[in-house]
Amino acid sequence: MRSEEPPWARAHGPAEPNGPNGPVESAGASEPVDPDVTPSDVRRRRKPWRSRHGTPVVVAVVAVGGSLGALARFGASLLWPTPAGAFPWTTLTVNAAGCLAIGVLLVAITEVFTAHPLLRPFLGTGFLGGFTTFSTYCVDIERLVAADRAGTALGYLVATVAAATAAVAVGARGTRLLLAHRSPS
């Protein structure tokens, strides 16, 4: 019969005295422990970059990037306004372009270049998160349905998901292919 203790306790002995809900983790362990990792492994692990920069800095970087992305999206809506009840081409184009950029960015900064640790939160989560606008996508669908254009709303719903998914894939694959052909330095 198997005991109810975690796998690391069977391999490395019990952690601490039992509490009301079972074994108690070592004092100071603030992260959940993976069953394949001992508590001492968790304590020895290097702090993630978020700890070095601090949560307020990351939140500020995401907020600034998001504000700039939202302004860029708003600028696109001013340059290419969508009349009431019409197919929302601007939102579809902005979402597809943002997803394409996300595919390019993430391949570039995770597979090719060593980027500053705040670049991904600023550009990926912040700017491109603010630029792409899936909340407006939902509002556009609601408006089309309210204007008795349910068929157009359904087409827009499917087209946006397909375009966004394809754009991320094309951006990632295209970046990998482009970078594979660059000459070694």
JSON list of N, CA and C in Angstrom, two decimals, residues 1-73:
[
{"chain": "A", "resi": 1, "resn": "MET", "atom": "N", "xyz": [0.84, -1.18, 0.00]},
{"chain": "A", "resi": 1, "resn": "MET", "atom": "CA", "xyz": [0.00, 0.00, 0.00]},
{"chain": "A", "resi": 1, "resn": "MET", "atom": "C", "xyz": [0.89, 1.24, 0.00]},
{"chain": "A", "resi": 2, "resn": "ARG", "atom": "N", "xyz": [0.53, 2.19, -0.84]},
{"chain": "A", "resi": 2, "resn": "ARG", "atom": "CA", "xyz": [1.31, 3.40, -1.01]},
{"chain": "A", "resi": 2, "resn": "ARG", "atom": "C", "xyz": [0.91, 4.46, 0.00]},
{"chain": "A", "resi": 3, "resn": "SER", "atom": "N", "xyz": [1.88, 5.19, 0.54]},
{"chain": "A", "resi": 3, "resn": "SER", "atom": "CA", "xyz": [1.57, 6.26, 1.48]},
{"chain": "A", "resi": 3, "resn": "SER", "atom": "C", "xyz": [1.12, 7.50, 0.71]},
{"chain": "A", "resi": 4, "resn": "GLU", "atom": "N", "xyz": [0.53, 8.44, 1.40]},
{"chain": "A", "resi": 4, "resn": "GLU", "atom": "CA", "xyz": [0.02, 9.66, 0.78]},
{"chain": "A", "resi": 4, "resn": "GLU", "atom": "C", "xyz": [1.03, 10.79, 0.82]},
{"chain": "A", "resi": 5, "resn": "GLU", "atom": "N", "xyz": [2.29, 10.50, 1.06]},
{"chain": "A", "resi": 5, "resn": "GLU", "atom": "CA", "xyz": [3.29, 11.56, 1.09]},
{"chain": "A", "resi": 5, "resn": "GLU", "atom": "C", "xyz": [3.74, 11.89, -0.33]},
{"chain": "A", "resi": 6, "resn": "PRO", "atom": "N", "xyz": [4.23, 13.12, -0.55]},
{"chain": "A", "resi": 6, "resn": "PRO", "atom": "CA", "xyz": [4.64, 13.53, -1.88]},
{"chain": "A", "resi": 6, "resn": "PRO", "atom": "C", "xyz": [5.85, 12.71, -2.35]},
{"chain": "A", "resi": 7, "resn": "PRO", "atom": "N", "xyz": [6.05, 12.60, -3.68]},
{"chain": "A", "resi": 7, "resn": "PRO", "atom": "CA", "xyz": [7.15, 11.80, -4.21]},
{"chain": "A", "resi": 7, "resn": "PRO", "atom": "C", "xyz": [8.52, 12.20, -3.69]},
{"chain": "A", "resi": 8, "resn": "TRP", "atom": "N", "xyz": [8.76, 13.51, -3.50]},
{"chain": "A", "resi": 8, "resn": "TRP", "atom": "CA", "xyz": [10.09, 13.92, -3.03]},
{"chain": "A", "resi": 8, "resn": "TRP", "atom": "C", "xyz": [10.34, 13.44, -1.60]},
{"chain": "A", "resi": 9, "resn": "ALA", "atom": "N", "xyz": [9.28, 13.30, -0.82]},
{"chain": "A", "resi": 9, "resn": "ALA", "atom": "CA", "xyz": [9.45, 12.84, 0.56]},
{"chain": "A", "resi": 9, "resn": "ALA", "atom": "C", "xyz": [9.84, 11.37, 0.58]},
{"chain": "A", "resi": 10, "resn": "ARG", "atom": "N", "xyz": [9.31, 10.56, -0.36]},
{"chain": "A", "resi": 10, "resn": "ARG", "atom": "CA", "xyz": [9.69, 9.15, -0.41]},
{"chain": "A", "resi": 10, "resn": "ARG", "atom": "C", "xyz": [11.16, 9.02, -0.78]},
{"chain": "A", "resi": 11, "resn": "ALA", "atom": "N", "xyz": [11.63, 9.88, -1.68]},
{"chain": "A", "resi": 11, "resn": "ALA", "atom": "CA", "xyz": [13.00, 9.77, -2.15]},
{"chain": "A", "resi": 11, "resn": "ALA", "atom": "C", "xyz": [13.99, 10.43, -1.20]},
{"chain": "A", "resi": 12, "resn": "HIS", "atom": "N", "xyz": [13.57, 11.48, -0.50]},
{"chain": "A", "resi": 12, "resn": "HIS", "atom": "CA", "xyz": [14.52, 12.26, 0.28]},
{"chain": "A", "resi": 12, "resn": "HIS", "atom": "C", "xyz": [14.15, 12.38, 1.75]},
{"chain": "A", "resi": 13, "resn": "GLY", "atom": "N", "xyz": [13.15, 11.66, 2.19]},
{"chain": "A", "resi": 13, "resn": "GLY", "atom": "CA", "xyz": [12.74, 11.74, 3.58]},
{"chain": "A", "resi": 13, "resn": "GLY", "atom": "C", "xyz": [11.72, 12.84, 3.79]},
{"chain": "A", "resi": 14, "resn": "PRO", "atom": "N", "xyz": [11.03, 12.83, 4.91]},
{"chain": "A", "resi": 14, "resn": "PRO", "atom": "CA", "xyz": [9.99, 13.83, 5.14]},
{"chain": "A", "resi": 14, "resn": "PRO", "atom": "C", "xyz": [10.57, 15.23, 5.28]},
{"chain": "A", "resi": 15, "resn": "ALA", "atom": "N", "xyz": [9.75, 16.23, 4.95]},
{"chain": "A", "resi": 15, "resn": "ALA", "atom": "CA", "xyz": [10.20, 17.62, 4.97]},
{"chain": "A", "resi": 15, "resn": "ALA", "atom": "C", "xyz": [10.24, 18.16, 6.39]},
{"chain": "A", "resi": 16, "resn": "GLU", "atom": "N", "xyz": [9.13, 18.34, 6.98]},
{"chain": "A", "resi": 16, "resn": "GLU", "atom": "CA", "xyz": [9.00, 18.94, 8.29]},
{"chain": "A", "resi": 16, "resn": "GLU", "atom": "C", "xyz": [7.93, 18.16, 9.04]},
{"chain": "A", "resi": 17, "resn": "PRO", "atom": "N", "xyz": [7.71, 18.48, 10.30]},
{"chain": "A", "resi": 17, "resn": "PRO", "atom": "CA", "xyz": [6.63, 17.80, 11.02]},
{"chain": "A", "resi": 17, "resn": "PRO", "atom": "C", "xyz": [5.30, 18.02, 10.32]},
{"chain": "A", "resi": 18, "resn": "ASN", "atom": "N", "xyz": [4.41, 17.09, 10.51]},
{"chain": "A", "resi": 18, "resn": "ASN", "atom": "CA", "xyz": [3.10, 17.18, 9.88]},
{"chain": "A", "resi": 18, "resn": "ASN", "atom": "C", "xyz": [2.26, 18.30, 10.47]},
{"chain": "A", "resi": 19, "resn": "GLY", "atom": "N", "xyz": [1.57, 18.99, 9.58]},
{"chain": "A", "resi": 19, "resn": "GLY", "atom": "CA", "xyz": [0.61, 20.00, 9.99]},
{"chain": "A", "resi": 19, "resn": "GLY", "atom": "C", "xyz": [-0.78, 19.40, 9.89]},
{"chain": "A", "resi": 20, "resn": "PRO", "atom": "N", "xyz": [-1.81, 20.21, 10.03]},
{"chain": "A", "resi": 20, "resn": "PRO", "atom": "CA", "xyz": [-3.17, 19.69, 9.98]},
{"chain": "A", "resi": 20, "resn": "PRO", "atom": "C", "xyz": [-3.54, 19.13, 8.60]},
{"chain": "A", "resi": 21, "resn": "ASN", "atom": "N", "xyz": [-2.86, 19.59, 7.54]},
{"chain": "A", "resi": 21, "resn": "ASN", "atom": "CA", "xyz": [-3.17, 19.13, 6.19]},
{"chain": "A", "resi": 21, "resn": "ASN", "atom": "C", "xyz": [-2.06, 18.28, 5.59]},
{"chain": "A", "resi": 22, "resn": "GLY", "atom": "N", "xyz": [-1.21, 17.71, 6.38]},
{"chain": "A", "resi": 22, "resn": "GLY", "atom": "CA", "xyz": [-0.12, 16.88, 5.87]},
{"chain": "A", "resi": 22, "resn": "GLY", "atom": "C", "xyz": [1.23, 17.51, 6.12]},
{"chain": "A", "resi": 23, "resn": "PRO", "atom": "N", "xyz": [2.27, 17.03, 5.40]},
{"chain": "A", "resi": 23, "resn": "PRO", "atom": "CA", "xyz": [3.62, 17.56, 5.62]},
{"chain": "A", "resi": 23, "resn": "PRO", "atom": "C", "xyz": [3.69, 19.06, 5.36]},
{"chain": "A", "resi": 24, "resn": "VAL", "atom": "N", "xyz": [4.43, 19.75, 6.18]},
{"chain": "A", "resi": 24, "resn": "VAL", "atom": "CA", "xyz": [4.60, 21.19, 6.07]},
{"chain": "A", "resi": 24, "resn": "VAL", "atom": "C", "xyz": [5.92, 21.43, 5.36]},
{"chain": "A", "resi": 25, "resn": "GLU", "atom": "N", "xyz": [5.90, 22.34, 4.37]},
{"chain": "A", "resi": 25, "resn": "GLU", "atom": "CA", "xyz": [7.13, 22.67, 3.66]},
{"chain": "A", "resi": 25, "resn": "GLU", "atom": "C", "xyz": [8.06, 23.45, 4.58]},
{"chain": "A", "resi": 26, "resn": "SER", "atom": "N", "xyz": [9.32, 23.49, 4.24]},
{"chain": "A", "resi": 26, "resn": "SER", "atom": "CA", "xyz": [10.31, 24.22, 5.03]},
{"chain": "A", "resi": 26, "resn": "SER", "atom": "C", "xyz": [9.93, 25.68, 5.13]},
{"chain": "A", "resi": 27, "resn": "ALA", "atom": "N", "xyz": [10.23, 26.30, 6.23]},
{"chain": "A", "resi": 27, "resn": "ALA", "atom": "CA", "xyz": [9.95, 27.72, 6.42]},
{"chain": "A", "resi": 27, "resn": "ALA", "atom": "C", "xyz": [10.71, 28.51, 5.36]},
{"chain": "A", "resi": 28, "resn": "GLY", "atom": "N", "xyz": [10.07, 29.50, 4.78]},
{"chain": "A", "resi": 28, "resn": "GLY", "atom": "CA", "xyz": [10.71, 30.35, 3.79]},
{"chain": "A", "resi": 28, "resn": "GLY", "atom": "C", "xyz": [10.45, 29.91, 2.36]},
{"chain": "A", "resi": 29, "resn": "ALA", "atom": "N", "xyz": [9.95, 28.71, 2.15]},
{"chain": "A", "resi": 29, "resn": "ALA", "atom": "CA", "xyz": [9.65, 28.28, 0.78]},
{"chain": "A", "resi": 29, "resn": "ALA", "atom": "C", "xyz": [8.35, 28.95, 0.36]},
{"chain": "A", "resi": 30, "resn": "SER", "atom": "N", "xyz": [8.44, 29.91, -0.56]},
{"chain": "A", "resi": 30, "resn": "SER", "atom": "CA", "xyz": [7.27, 30.67, -0.95]},
{"chain": "A", "resi": 30, "resn": "SER", "atom": "C", "xyz": [6.65, 30.17, -2.24]},
{"chain": "A", "resi": 31, "resn": "GLU", "atom": "N", "xyz": [7.29, 29.24, -2.92]},
{"chain": "A", "resi": 31, "resn": "GLU", "atom": "CA", "xyz": [6.78, 28.71, -4.17]},
{"chain": "A", "resi": 31, "resn": "GLU", "atom": "C", "xyz": [6.26, 27.30, -3.97]},
{"chain": "A", "resi": 32, "resn": "PRO", "atom": "N", "xyz": [5.27, 26.89, -4.75]},
{"chain": "A", "resi": 32, "resn": "PRO", "atom": "CA", "xyz": [4.85, 25.50, -4.67]},
{"chain": "A", "resi": 32, "resn": "PRO", "atom": "C", "xyz": [5.98, 24.61, -5.18]},
{"chain": "A", "resi": 33, "resn": "VAL", "atom": "N", "xyz": [6.06, 23.43, -4.65]},
{"chain": "A", "resi": 33, "resn": "VAL", "atom": "CA", "xyz": [7.16, 22.55, -5.00]},
{"chain": "A", "resi": 33, "resn": "VAL", "atom": "C", "xyz": [6.67, 21.49, -5.98]},
{"chain": "A", "resi": 34, "resn": "ASP", "atom": "N", "xyz": [7.38, 21.37, -7.07]},
{"chain": "A", "resi": 34, "resn": "ASP", "atom": "CA", "xyz": [7.10, 20.33, -8.06]},
{"chain": "A", "resi": 34, "resn": "ASP", "atom": "C", "xyz": [7.40, 18.98, -7.41]},
{"chain": "A", "resi": 35, "resn": "PRO", "atom": "N", "xyz": [6.61, 17.95, -7.69]},
{"chain": "A", "resi": 35, "resn": "PRO", "atom": "CA", "xyz": [6.85, 16.66, -7.06]},
{"chain": "A", "resi": 35, "resn": "PRO", "atom": "C", "xyz": [8.23, 16.08, -7.38]},
{"chain": "A", "resi": 36, "resn": "ASP", "atom": "N", "xyz": [8.86, 16.53, -8.46]},
{"chain": "A", "resi": 36, "resn": "ASP", "atom": "CA", "xyz": [10.18, 16.02, -8.83]},
{"chain": "A", "resi": 36, "resn": "ASP", "atom": "C", "xyz": [11.32, 16.87, -8.29]},
{"chain": "A", "resi": 37, "resn": "VAL", "atom": "N", "xyz": [11.01, 17.87, -7.48]},
{"chain": "A", "resi": 37, "resn": "VAL", "atom": "CA", "xyz": [12.02, 18.78, -6.96]},
{"chain": "A", "resi": 37, "resn": "VAL", "atom": "C", "xyz": [11.96, 18.78, -5.44]},
{"chain": "A", "resi": 38, "resn": "THR", "atom": "N", "xyz": [13.11, 18.73, -4.81]},
{"chain": "A", "resi": 38, "resn": "THR", "atom": "CA", "xyz": [13.13, 18.77, -3.35]},
{"chain": "A", "resi": 38, "resn": "THR", "atom": "C", "xyz": [13.05, 20.21, -2.87]},
{"chain": "A", "resi": 39, "resn": "PRO", "atom": "N", "xyz": [12.63, 20.42, -1.63]},
{"chain": "A", "resi": 39, "resn": "PRO", "atom": "CA", "xyz": [12.58, 21.80, -1.12]},
{"chain": "A", "resi": 39, "resn": "PRO", "atom": "C", "xyz": [13.95, 22.48, -1.15]},
{"chain": "A", "resi": 40, "resn": "SER", "atom": "N", "xyz": [15.03, 21.73, -0.94]},
{"chain": "A", "resi": 40, "resn": "SER", "atom": "CA", "xyz": [16.35, 22.36, -0.98]},
{"chain": "A", "resi": 40, "resn": "SER", "atom": "C", "xyz": [16.70, 22.81, -2.39]},
{"chain": "A", "resi": 41, "resn": "ASP", "atom": "N", "xyz": [16.19, 22.09, -3.42]},
{"chain": "A", "resi": 41, "resn": "ASP", "atom": "CA", "xyz": [16.42, 22.54, -4.80]},
{"chain": "A", "resi": 41, "resn": "ASP", "atom": "C", "xyz": [15.75, 23.89, -5.04]},
{"chain": "A", "resi": 42, "resn": "VAL", "atom": "N", "xyz": [14.57, 24.08, -4.47]},
{"chain": "A", "resi": 42, "resn": "VAL", "atom": "CA", "xyz": [13.84, 25.33, -4.64]},
{"chain": "A", "resi": 42, "resn": "VAL", "atom": "C", "xyz": [14.61, 26.47, -3.98]},
{"chain": "A", "resi": 43, "resn": "ARG", "atom": "N", "xyz": [15.15, 26.23, -2.80]},
{"chain": "A", "resi": 43, "resn": "ARG", "atom": "CA", "xyz": [15.88, 27.29, -2.10]},
{"chain": "A", "resi": 43, "resn": "ARG", "atom": "C", "xyz": [17.17, 27.66, -2.82]},
{"chain": "A", "resi": 44, "resn": "ARG", "atom": "N", "xyz": [17.80, 26.71, -3.50]},
{"chain": "A", "resi": 44, "resn": "ARG", "atom": "CA", "xyz": [19.06, 26.98, -4.20]},
{"chain": "A", "resi": 44, "resn": "ARG", "atom": "C", "xyz": [18.85, 27.65, -5.54]},
{"chain": "A", "resi": 45, "resn": "ARG", "atom": "N", "xyz": [17.64, 27.58, -6.08]},
{"chain": "A", "resi": 45, "resn": "ARG", "atom": "CA", "xyz": [17.37, 28.11, -7.41]},
{"chain": "A", "resi": 45, "resn": "ARG", "atom": "C", "xyz": [17.62, 29.61, -7.45]},
{"chain": "A", "resi": 46, "resn": "ARG", "atom": "N", "xyz": [18.22, 30.07, -8.55]},
{"chain": "A", "resi": 46, "resn": "ARG", "atom": "CA", "xyz": [18.47, 31.48, -8.76]},
{"chain": "A", "resi": 46, "resn": "ARG", "atom": "C", "xyz": [17.14, 32.22, -8.87]},
{"chain": "A", "resi": 47, "resn": "LYS", "atom": "N", "xyz": [17.06, 33.38, -8.30]},
{"chain": "A", "resi": 47, "resn": "LYS", "atom": "CA", "xyz": [15.84, 34.18, -8.36]},
{"chain": "A", "resi": 47, "resn": "LYS", "atom": "C", "xyz": [15.56, 34.55, -9.81]},
{"chain": "A", "resi": 48, "resn": "PRO", "atom": "N", "xyz": [14.30, 34.51, -10.24]},
{"chain": "A", "resi": 48, "resn": "PRO", "atom": "CA", "xyz": [13.98, 34.92, -11.60]},
{"chain": "A", "resi": 48, "resn": "PRO", "atom": "C", "xyz": [14.20, 36.41, -11.79]},
{"chain": "A", "resi": 49, "resn": "TRP", "atom": "N", "xyz": [14.35, 36.83, -13.05]},
{"chain": "A", "resi": 49, "resn": "TRP", "atom": "CA", "xyz": [14.65, 38.24, -13.32]},
{"chain": "A", "resi": 49, "resn": "TRP", "atom": "C", "xyz": [13.57, 39.15, -12.78]},
{"chain": "A", "resi": 50, "resn": "ARG", "atom": "N", "xyz": [12.34, 38.70, -12.67]},
{"chain": "A", "resi": 50, "resn": "ARG", "atom": "CA", "xyz": [11.29, 39.57, -12.14]},
{"chain": "A", "resi": 50, "resn": "ARG", "atom": "C", "xyz": [11.62, 40.01, -10.72]},
{"chain": "A", "resi": 51, "resn": "SER", "atom": "N", "xyz": [12.25, 39.12, -9.97]},
{"chain": "A", "resi": 51, "resn": "SER", "atom": "CA", "xyz": [12.62, 39.48, -8.60]},
{"chain": "A", "resi": 51, "resn": "SER", "atom": "C", "xyz": [13.71, 40.54, -8.60]},
{"chain": "A", "resi": 52, "resn": "ARG", "atom": "N", "xyz": [14.62, 40.45, -9.55]},
{"chain": "A", "resi": 52, "resn": "ARG", "atom": "CA", "xyz": [15.71, 41.44, -9.62]},
{"chain": "A", "resi": 52, "resn": "ARG", "atom": "C", "xyz": [15.19, 42.81, -10.02]},
{"chain": "A", "resi": 53, "resn": "HIS", "atom": "N", "xyz": [14.25, 42.84, -10.96]},
{"chain": "A", "resi": 53, "resn": "HIS", "atom": "CA", "xyz": [13.72, 44.12, -11.42]},
{"chain": "A", "resi": 53, "resn": "HIS", "atom": "C", "xyz": [12.57, 44.60, -10.55]},
{"chain": "A", "resi": 54, "resn": "GLY", "atom": "N", "xyz": [11.90, 43.70, -9.92]},
{"chain": "A", "resi": 54, "resn": "GLY", "atom": "CA", "xyz": [10.78, 44.05, -9.05]},
{"chain": "A", "resi": 54, "resn": "GLY", "atom": "C", "xyz": [9.48, 44.13, -9.82]},
{"chain": "A", "resi": 55, "resn": "THR", "atom": "N", "xyz": [8.44, 43.66, -9.19]},
{"chain": "A", "resi": 55, "resn": "THR", "atom": "CA", "xyz": [7.13, 43.66, -9.82]},
{"chain": "A", "resi": 55, "resn": "THR", "atom": "C", "xyz": [6.68, 45.06, -10.22]},
{"chain": "A", "resi": 56, "resn": "PRO", "atom": "N", "xyz": [6.87, 46.10, -9.40]},
{"chain": "A", "resi": 56, "resn": "PRO", "atom": "CA", "xyz": [6.43, 47.43, -9.83]},
{"chain": "A", "resi": 56, "resn": "PRO", "atom": "C", "xyz": [7.09, 47.89, -11.14]},
{"chain": "A", "resi": 57, "resn": "VAL", "atom": "N", "xyz": [8.35, 47.53, -11.35]},
{"chain": "A", "resi": 57, "resn": "VAL", "atom": "CA", "xyz": [9.03, 47.93, -12.59]},
{"chain": "A", "resi": 57, "resn": "VAL", "atom": "C", "xyz": [8.41, 47.21, -13.78]},
{"chain": "A", "resi": 58, "resn": "VAL", "atom": "N", "xyz": [8.16, 45.92, -13.64]},
{"chain": "A", "resi": 58, "resn": "VAL", "atom": "CA", "xyz": [7.56, 45.15, -14.73]},
{"chain": "A", "resi": 58, "resn": "VAL", "atom": "C", "xyz": [6.16, 45.68, -15.04]},
{"chain": "A", "resi": 59, "resn": "VAL", "atom": "N", "xyz": [5.38, 45.94, -14.00]},
{"chain": "A", "resi": 59, "resn": "VAL", "atom": "CA", "xyz": [4.03, 46.48, -14.20]},
{"chain": "A", "resi": 59, "resn": "VAL", "atom": "C", "xyz": [4.10, 47.84, -14.90]},
{"chain": "A", "resi": 60, "resn": "ALA", "atom": "N", "xyz": [5.04, 48.67, -14.51]},
{"chain": "A", "resi": 60, "resn": "ALA", "atom": "CA", "xyz": [5.18, 49.99, -15.15]},
{"chain": "A", "resi": 60, "resn": "ALA", "atom": "C", "xyz": [5.57, 49.85, -16.62]},
{"chain": "A", "resi": 61, "resn": "VAL", "atom": "N", "xyz": [6.47, 48.94, -16.91]},
{"chain": "A", "resi": 61, "resn": "VAL", "atom": "CA", "xyz": [6.91, 48.73, -18.29]},
{"chain": "A", "resi": 61, "resn": "VAL", "atom": "C", "xyz": [5.75, 48.22, -19.14]},
{"chain": "A", "resi": 62, "resn": "VAL", "atom": "N", "xyz": [4.97, 47.28, -18.62]},
{"chain": "A", "resi": 62, "resn": "VAL", "atom": "CA", "xyz": [3.81, 46.77, -19.34]},
{"chain": "A", "resi": 62, "resn": "VAL", "atom": "C", "xyz": [2.78, 47.89, -19.54]},
{"chain": "A", "resi": 63, "resn": "ALA", "atom": "N", "xyz": [2.57, 48.71, -18.52]},
{"chain": "A", "resi": 63, "resn": "ALA", "atom": "CA", "xyz": [1.60, 49.81, -18.61]},
{"chain": "A", "resi": 63, "resn": "ALA", "atom": "C", "xyz": [2.01, 50.83, -19.67]},
{"chain": "A", "resi": 64, "resn": "VAL", "atom": "N", "xyz": [3.29, 51.19, -19.70]},
{"chain": "A", "resi": 64, "resn": "VAL", "atom": "CA", "xyz": [3.75, 52.16, -20.70]},
{"chain": "A", "resi": 64, "resn": "VAL", "atom": "C", "xyz": [3.62, 51.56, -22.10]},
{"chain": "A", "resi": 65, "resn": "GLY", "atom": "N", "xyz": [4.06, 50.32, -22.26]},
{"chain": "A", "resi": 65, "resn": "GLY", "atom": "CA", "xyz": [3.93, 49.65, -23.56]},
{"chain": "A", "resi": 65, "resn": "GLY", "atom": "C", "xyz": [2.48, 49.52, -23.98]},
{"chain": "A", "resi": 66, "resn": "GLY", "atom": "N", "xyz": [1.60, 49.14, -23.05]},
{"chain": "A", "resi": 66, "resn": "GLY", "atom": "CA", "xyz": [0.18, 49.00, -23.35]},
{"chain": "A", "resi": 66, "resn": "GLY", "atom": "C", "xyz": [-0.45, 50.32, -23.75]},
{"chain": "A", "resi": 67, "resn": "SER", "atom": "N", "xyz": [-0.06, 51.38, -23.08]},
{"chain": "A", "resi": 67, "resn": "SER", "atom": "CA", "xyz": [-0.59, 52.71, -23.43]},
{"chain": "A", "resi": 67, "resn": "SER", "atom": "C", "xyz": [-0.17, 53.10, -24.84]},
{"chain": "A", "resi": 68, "resn": "LEU", "atom": "N", "xyz": [1.08, 52.87, -25.17]},
{"chain": "A", "resi": 68, "resn": "LEU", "atom": "CA", "xyz": [1.55, 53.21, -26.52]},
{"chain": "A", "resi": 68, "resn": "LEU", "atom": "C", "xyz": [0.88, 52.34, -27.58]},
{"chain": "A", "resi": 69, "resn": "GLY", "atom": "N", "xyz": [0.69, 51.06, -27.28]},
{"chain": "A", "resi": 69, "resn": "GLY", "atom": "CA", "xyz": [0.00, 50.17, -28.21]},
{"chain": "A", "resi": 69, "resn": "GLY", "atom": "C", "xyz": [-1.44, 50.58, -28.42]},
{"chain": "A", "resi": 70, "resn": "ALA", "atom": "N", "xyz": [-2.12, 50.95, -27.34]},
{"chain": "A", "resi": 70, "resn": "ALA", "atom": "CA", "xyz": [-3.52, 51.39, -27.45]},
{"chain": "A", "resi": 70, "resn": "ALA", "atom": "C", "xyz": [-3.62, 52.69, -28.25]},
{"chain": "A", "resi": 71, "resn": "LEU", "atom": "N", "xyz": [-2.64, 53.58, -28.06]},
{"chain": "A", "resi": 71, "resn": "LEU", "atom": "CA", "xyz": [-2.63, 54.82, -28.86]},
{"chain": "A", "resi": 71, "resn": "LEU", "atom": "C", "xyz": [-2.43, 54.51, -30.34]},
{"chain": "A", "resi": 72, "resn": "ALA", "atom": "N", "xyz": [-1.55, 53.55, -30.65]},
{"chain": "A", "resi": 72, "resn": "ALA", "atom": "CA", "xyz": [-1.32, 53.16, -32.04]},
{"chain": "A", "resi": 72, "resn": "ALA", "atom": "C", "xyz": [-2.60, 52.56, -32.64]},
{"chain": "A", "resi": 73, "resn": "ARG", "atom": "N", "xyz": [-3.30, 51.73, -31.87]},
{"chain": "A", "resi": 73, "resn": "ARG", "atom": "CA", "xyz": [-4.57, 51.15, -32.34]},
{"chain": "A", "resi": 73, "resn": "ARG", "atom": "C", "xyz": [-5.60, 52.24, -32.57]}
]
